[in-house]
Amino acid sequence: MRLSELAAHLNVPAPTENPEVTGVTHNADWVQPGSAFVAIRGARFDGHSFLDRVAAAGAVAVIGEGLPDGVTCPLPYLRVTSARAALADAAAALAGHPSRGLRVVGVTGTDGKTTTSWLARHLLRAAGQRTGLLSTVGYELPDGTLRHFPAHFTTPEAPQVQATLAEMVAAGADAAVLEASSHALALGRVRGVAWDVAVWTHLSSEHLDFHGTLENYFADKRRLIEAAPFAVLNVDDPWTAQLRGVAPAETTYSAEGQHADWRATDIEERSTGLHFHVISPLGEFDAHLPMIGRFNVANALAAMAASAHLGAGWEALAAGLASFRGVPGRMELVPDARGRRVVVDFAHTPPSLEKALGTLRTTTEGRLIVVLGSAGGPRDPGKRAPLGEVATRLADHAIFTEEDCRDTPLADILREMARGAQEAGRTNFQAIPDRREAIRAAIALAQPGDTVLLAGKGPEDTLERAHEVLPWNETQEAADALHLS
């Protein structure tokens, strides 16, 4: 695309020079020959301080809100009102506006985004729609292969969002499901996505260091509902009252017995998953979801309502729920022929561990065993003792082990976790420094009817030690341990 054409997309005058633009980025380290560089003024850096550097790297143009006093630009300069909006708009234009060729579902909320997104993706595929996924766990093309962004794309910016959507289109996708975090919405990372359905899960206090107030946090998430022609709203969430009527059309859901278009009744939590009855605009039907945690009924209703709006029938929804294998590392069940239940979960803080263990306790016939560690470095060292206390209070037996100890001596971490248990007067724990050995010991200890929770690593694909970073797959480690025992 020529720079003059890109300028037209951004509604700004074109400069005299008219080079070919092949990509856009706001990070000087990511500039490639042919890139347009967006100079964003951030809290710590002003992108305009990198102009000579990006020119040397092959950038052909700069986009910004105006050159600072005394600064000259060695490249053609497009002046825009908002650099972040321009980054997203340029990315969409250069990618060919891929979302316009897809049916796109966006999911936002404090809790439930990832699970609801994965469920919606699975249900749409069950209905015969070739569906891609972009979530915090990674992204999928319609062939179902999960991919991960490179480390520097962990939170994808607008160019990566648009490039991923374009990759989905090229792979023959009909639809796409995207998690839309508050940061993504506030910073314009998903600006330019042509939404078809917006799903609202739940709002609670989080990320206030970024948003400032709960009201600002809500306002940023509300942007998704404002941008879509159809909304799926959770009437069990008090904040939903402020979202009614925002989208041109909407449907509602409730897992707590409130009046809604989509409702769940007769909810049963079993060791094999959730069983409930669905009342919906498509009719009534029984549903089985092989996931743990009553809260996942709400996620299932949201995903069904979104999928139904895009054409999925109730038969496909019921069959899709029953065949869902969960989200990698999020209360993920690892199959065992002997009747032991092994669960991999990302819980790594005292509140999240308490929630995970409390959820598992209600459906555990025998003993509840947990394997957990605590990260090293400066990352919340004060949570180590509380983790030990929670683990030994709610589980029958706890095994303390490594979890990305980095440059902190593992012995110090394990000692702090043990202190939390001992100060509460508990002795139902042991320490096994090697995580693989800890997992195998826990599973060898388990009998049919017992539950083993492997907490803290979830879907992460590395295990960080002081002097090495190991490839890691917690689910595979569990499967290997089950095979050995």
C-alpha positions in Angstrom: 0.0 0.0 0.0 1.3 3.4 -0.9 1.7 6.0 1.8 -0.9 8.3 0.1 -3.5 5.5 0.3 -2.7 4.9 4.0 -3.0 8.6 4.6 -6.5 8.5 3.0 -7.5 5.6 5.4 -6.3 7.8 8.3 -8.2 10.9 6.9 -5.0 13.0 6.9 -3.2 14.8 4.0 -0.7 12.8 2.1 3.0 14.0 2.1 4.8 14.6 -1.1 6.9 11.5 -0.8 4.9 8.3 -1.5 6.8 5.1 -0.6 5.3 1.7 -0.4 4.3 0.8 3.2 4.3 -2.9 4.0 3.6 -2.9 7.8 3.1 -0.8 10.9 4.4 -0.9 14.4 4.8 1.4 17.5 7.9 -0.5 18.8 11.3 0.6 17.4 12.7 -2.9 17.9 10.0 -4.4 15.6 10.6 -2.0 12.6 11.3 -3.8 9.4 12.2 -2.3 6.0 8.9 -0.8 4.6 7.4 -0.2 8.0 5.4 2.9 9.1 6.5 3.7 12.6 3.8 5.1 15.0 5.4 7.5 17.5 3.3 7.2 20.7 3.9 9.4 23.7 3.8 7.0 26.6 4.3 7.4 30.4 8.0 6.6 30.1 9.0 7.2 26.5 8.1 9.3 23.6 8.3 7.4 20.3 9.7 10.6 18.6 13.0 10.0 20.4 13.6 6.9 18.2 13.1 8.6 14.7 16.8 8.3 13.6 16.9 4.7 14.8 13.7 3.6 13.0 14.9 5.3 9.8 18.2 3.4 10.0 16.1 0.2 10.4 14.2 0.8 7.2 11.1 2.6 8.2 9.6 4.6 5.4 7.2 6.9 7.3 6.3 8.1 10.7 2.8 8.6 12.2 2.3 10.8 15.2 0.4 13.5 17.0 2.9 16.2 16.1 6.7 16.6 16.3 8.0 17.9 19.6 9.7 21.3 19.6 13.2 21.1 18.1 12.7 17.6 16.7 13.0 17.0 13.0 11.8 13.9 11.2 14.0 12.2 8.5 11.0 10.5 7.0 7.6 11.5 5.7 5.4 12.4 8.6 1.6 11.9 9.0 0.1 14.0 11.7 -3.0 12.4 13.4 -5.3 13.2 16.3 -4.6 10.0 18.1 -1.5 7.9 17.6 -3.0 4.8 19.2 -6.1 5.0 17.0 -3.9 5.5 14.0 -1.9 2.4 14.9 -5.1 0.3 14.9 -6.6 1.9 11.8 -3.4 1.5 9.8 -3.0 -2.1 10.9 -6.6 -2.9 9.8 -6.1 -1.2 6.5 -2.7 -2.8 5.7 -4.2 -6.2 6.6 -7.2 -5.7 4.3 -9.8 -5.3 7.1 -9.9 -9.1 7.6 -12.7 -9.0 10.2 -15.1 -7.8 7.6 -15.0 -11.2 6.0 -15.7 -13.0 9.3 -18.5 -13.4 11.9 -16.7 -12.1 15.0 -17.6 -12.7 18.6 -15.9 -10.5 21.3 -15.9 -11.5 24.9 -15.2 -9.1 27.8 -15.5 -9.1 31.6 -13.4 -9.6 34.7 -14.0 -13.3 35.0 -14.9 -16.0 32.5 -13.5 -14.4 29.3 -11.1 -17.2 28.4 -13.5 -20.1 29.2 -16.4 -18.4 27.4 -14.2 -17.7 24.4 -13.0 -21.2 24.1 -16.5 -22.6 24.6 -17.9 -20.3 21.9 -15.2 -21.3 19.5 -15.9 -25.0 20.2 -19.7 -24.6 19.8 -19.4 -22.8 16.5 -17.2 -25.5 15.2 -19.7 -28.1 16.4 -22.3 -26.2 14.3 -20.1 -26.6 11.2 -18.5 -23.1 11.2 -14.8 -22.9 10.6 -13.8 -20.8 13.6 -10.6 -19.2 14.8 -9.7 -18.0 18.3 -7.6 -15.3 19.8 -7.3 -15.5 23.6 -4.8 -15.0 26.4 -3.8 -18.7 26.1 -2.8 -18.3 22.4 -4.5 -18.3 19.1 -6.0 -21.0 16.8 -6.7 -21.2 13.1 -9.7 -23.2 12.0 -7.6 -26.4 11.9 -7.6 -26.4 15.7 -3.9 -26.2 16.2 -3.1 -23.9 19.2 -0.3 -21.4 18.6 1.5 -19.0 20.9 2.6 -15.5 20.2 6.3 -14.9 20.6 7.3 -13.6 24.0 7.1 -9.9 23.0 3.5 -10.4 21.7 2.1 -11.9 24.9 -0.5 -9.1 24.9 -1.0 -8.6 21.2 -1.2 -5.1 19.9 -3.4 -4.0 17.0 -1.0 -5.1 14.2 -0.8 -8.6 15.7 -4.6 -8.7 16.2 -5.1 -7.8 12.5 -2.4 -10.1 11.2 -3.9 -13.0 13.2 -7.4 -12.2 11.8 -5.9 -12.1 8.3 -4.2 -15.4 8.9 -7.6 -16.9 9.9 -9.2 -15.6 6.7 -6.4 -17.0 4.6 -7.0 -20.4 6.3 -10.7 -20.4 5.3 -12.3 -19.3 8.6 -15.9 -18.4 8.7 -15.9 -16.9 12.2 -13.6 -15.8 15.0 -13.8 -15.5 18.7 -11.7 -12.8 20.5 -11.1 -12.1 24.1 -11.3 -8.3 24.6 -9.5 -7.3 27.7 -10.0 -3.9 29.3 -6.5 -2.9 28.3 -7.1 -4.0 24.7 -10.3 -1.9 24.6 -8.8 1.1 26.4 -5.6 1.2 24.3 -7.3 0.6 20.9 -5.7 -2.8 20.3 -9.0 -4.2 19.0 -10.1 -1.0 17.3 -11.0 -1.7 13.7 -12.4 -5.2 14.4 -15.9 -5.5 12.9 -17.8 -7.1 15.8 -20.9 -9.1 15.2 -21.6 -10.2 18.8 -20.3 -8.7 22.1 -20.5 -11.0 25.2 -20.5 -9.5 28.8 -19.5 -12.0 31.5 -19.0 -10.2 34.9 -17.3 -7.2 36.4 -15.3 -7.0 39.7 -12.5 -4.9 40.9 -9.3 -5.5 39.0 -6.5 -3.6 37.1 -7.3 -0.3 39.0 -3.6 0.5 38.8 -4.3 1.1 35.1 -7.9 2.3 35.0 -7.8 4.4 38.2 -11.4 3.7 39.3 -13.9 0.9 39.0 -16.1 3.2 37.0 -13.3 3.8 34.5 -12.7 0.1 34.3 -16.4 -0.5 33.5 -16.4 2.3 30.9 -13.5 0.8 29.0 -15.1 -2.6 29.0 -18.4 -1.1 27.9 -16.7 0.0 24.7 -17.2 -3.5 23.3 -20.9 -3.5 23.9 -21.1 0.0 22.2 -19.2 -1.3 19.2 -21.3 -4.4 18.4 -24.8 -4.7 16.8 -25.8 -7.6 19.2 -25.0 -8.1 22.9 -25.1 -11.1 25.2 -25.6 -9.8 28.7 -25.3 -11.5 32.1 -28.3 -10.4 34.2 -26.6 -11.9 37.3 -24.0 -9.1 37.2 -25.3 -5.8 38.8 -23.3 -3.8 36.2 -25.4 -5.2 33.4 -28.2 -2.8 34.3 -26.1 0.0 32.8 -25.6 -2.0 29.6 -29.2 -2.7 28.7 -30.2 -1.0 25.5 -26.6 0.0 24.6 -26.4 -2.4 21.7 -29.1 -2.2 18.9 -30.2 -5.8 19.9 -29.5 -8.0 22.8 -30.2 -11.3 24.6 -29.7 -12.1 28.3 -28.6 -15.1 30.4 -28.7 -16.2 34.0 -27.3 -19.2 35.9 -28.8 -17.9 39.2 -32.5 -18.2 38.6 -33.2 -14.7 37.4 -35.5 -14.0 34.5 -33.5 -14.1 31.3 -33.7 -15.4 27.7 -31.2 -18.1 28.4 -31.5 -19.8 31.8 -30.1 -22.9 33.5 -32.1 -24.9 36.0 -31.5 -28.2 38.0 -27.7 -27.6 38.1 -25.8 -30.6 39.4 -22.1 -30.7 40.1 -20.6 -34.2 39.7 -17.1 -35.6 39.6 -17.6 -35.9 35.8 -18.7 -32.3 35.3 -21.8 -30.2 35.3 -25.3 -31.3 34.4 -28.1 -28.8 33.9 -31.3 -28.0 32.0 -31.4 -25.1 29.5 -34.4 -22.9 28.8 -33.7 -20.8 25.8 -35.2 -19.1 22.7 -34.3 -22.3 20.8 -36.4 -24.5 23.2 -35.5 -26.5 26.3 -32.8 -29.2 26.5 -30.6 -31.1 28.9 -26.9 -30.2 28.9 -23.7 -31.8 30.2 -20.4 -29.9 30.4 -17.3 -31.9 31.4 -15.9 -29.0 33.5 -15.5 -28.3 37.2 -17.1 -25.3 38.9 -20.7 -24.2 39.0 -19.6 -20.8 37.7 -18.9 -22.4 34.4 -22.6 -22.8 33.8 -22.8 -19.0 33.2 -19.9 -19.2 30.8 -21.7 -22.0 28.9 -24.9 -20.0 28.7 -23.0 -17.0 27.3 -21.2 -19.1 24.7 -24.5 -20.8 23.7 -26.3 -17.5 23.3 -23.6 -16.0 21.1 -23.3 -19.1 19.0 -27.1 -19.4 18.6 -27.1 -15.8 17.3 -24.6 -16.9 14.6 -26.8 -19.8 13.5 -26.0 -22.7 15.8 -29.0 -25.0 16.6 -29.7 -26.5 20.0 -28.6 -30.0 18.9 -25.2 -28.6 18.0 -25.0 -26.7 21.2 -25.8 -29.7 23.4 -23.4 -32.0 21.5 -20.7 -29.3 21.6 -21.0 -28.8 25.3 -20.7 -32.5 26.0 -17.6 -32.8 23.8 -15.8 -29.8 25.2 -12.4 -30.7 26.6 -11.8 -27.5 28.6 -9.3 -24.7 28.4 -5.6 -25.7 28.6 -4.4 -25.1 32.2 -7.7 -23.8 33.5 -9.3 -26.5 35.7 -8.2 -28.9 33.0 -9.1 -32.6 33.6 -6.4 -35.1 32.8 -8.0 -38.5 32.0 -7.2 -41.5 34.1 -8.5 -45.0 33.6 -8.2 -45.9 37.3 -10.7 -43.3 38.5 -8.3 -40.7 40.0 -9.1 -37.1 39.1 -6.1 -35.0 38.2 -6.7 -31.3 37.5 -4.3 -28.7 36.1 -5.0 -25.1 37.0 -3.3 -21.7 36.9 -4.2 -20.8 40.5 -1.1 -19.2 41.9 -2.4 -16.7 44.5 -4.0 -17.4 47.9 -7.5 -16.3 46.8 -7.4 -18.2 43.5 -6.0 -21.3 45.2 -8.8 -21.1 47.8 -11.4 -20.9 45.1 -9.9 -23.8 43.2 -9.6 -26.1 46.2 -13.1 -25.2 47.5 -14.6 -26.0 44.1 -12.8 -29.4 43.9 -13.7 -30.3 47.5 -17.4 -30.3 46.8 -17.1 -33.1 44.2 -14.2 -35.1 45.6 -15.2 -38.4 47.1 -11.9 -39.3 48.7 -8.8 -37.2 49.5 -7.8 -33.8 48.0 -4.1 -33.5 47.2 -2.4 -30.4 45.9 0.9 -29.7 44.4 2.0 -26.0 44.4 4.9 -23.7 44.5 5.5 -19.9 44.5 7.4 -17.8 42.1 10.8 -16.3 42.9 12.2 -12.8 42.4 10.2 -9.7 43.5 6.8 -11.1 42.5 4.7 -11.1 45.6 7.0 -12.8 48.1 4.4 -12.1 50.8 2.0 -14.7 49.3 4.3 -17.7 50.0 3.2 -18.3 53.6 -0.5 -17.6 52.9 -0.3 -20.2 50.0 1.1 -22.8 52.5 -1.7 -22.0 54.9 -4.5 -22.2 52.3 -3.1 -25.4 50.8 -2.9 -27.2 54.1 -6.3 -25.9 55.4 -8.3 -27.0 52.3 -6.4 -30.0 51.0 -5.8 -33.3 52.9 -2.2 -33.3 51.8 0.0 -30.6 50.2 3.3 -31.0 48.3 5.4 -27.8 48.1 7.7 -27.6 45.1 9.2 -25.2 42.6 7.4 -22.7 40.4 9.7 -20.4 38.5 12.0 -19.8 41.4 14.4 -17.8 39.1 17.1 -16.1 41.2 15.5 -16.8 44.6 16.9 -19.8 46.4 14.2 -22.5 46.2 14.9 -23.6 49.8 13.9 -20.1 51.0 10.6 -20.3 49.1 9.8 -23.8 50.4 10.7 -22.7 53.9 8.2 -19.7 53.7 5.4 -21.9 52.4 6.1 -24.4 55.2 6.0 -21.6 57.8 2.5 -20.6 56.7 1.3 -24.1 57.3 3.2 -24.6 60.6 2.0 -21.3 62.1 -1.5 -22.6 61.5 -0.6 -25.7 63.4 -0.7 -28.1 60.4 1.7 -30.9 59.4 -0.1 -32.3 56.4 2.5 -31.3 53.9 5.9 -32.2 52.5 8.5 -30.5 50.3 9.8 -32.1 47.0 11.9 -29.5 45.2 11.8 -31.0 41.7 8.4 -30.3 40.2 8.3 -33.4 38.1 9.1 -35.6 41.1 6.4 -33.7 43.1 3.8 -34.4 40.5 4.7 -38.1 40.3 4.7 -38.4 44.1 1.2 -36.8 44.4 -0.3 -39.0 41.7 1.3 -42.2 43.1 -0.3 -41.2 46.4 -3.8 -40.9 44.9 -6.3 -43.6 45.0 -9.6 -44.0 43.0 -12.0 -41.2 44.1 -9.1 -38.9 45.1 -8.5 -35.5 43.4 -5.0 -34.2 42.7 -4.7 -30.4 41.9 -1.6 -29.3 40.1 -1.6 -25.6 40.8 0.3 -22.6 39.6 1.7 -23.4 36.1 -1.5 -24.0 34.1 -0.8 -23.5 30.4 2.7 -22.0 30.8 5.2 -23.7 28.5 8.5 -23.1 30.5 9.8 -23.7 34.0 12.3 -21.1 35.1 15.1 -22.0 37.4 18.1 -20.0 38.6 20.4 -20.9 35.7 18.1 -22.5 33.1 14.7 -22.3 31.5 13.1 -25.7 30.8 10.4 -26.5 28.3 7.3 -27.4 30.3 3.9 -28.9 29.8 2.0 -29.5 33.0 -0.8 -31.5 31.4 1.7 -33.8 29.7 3.7 -34.2 33.0 0.4 -35.3 34.7 -0.4 -37.7 31.9 3.1 -39.2 32.1 2.8 -39.6 35.8 -0.6 -41.3 35.5 0.9 -43.7 33.0 3.7 -44.6 35.4 1.4 -45.3 38.3 
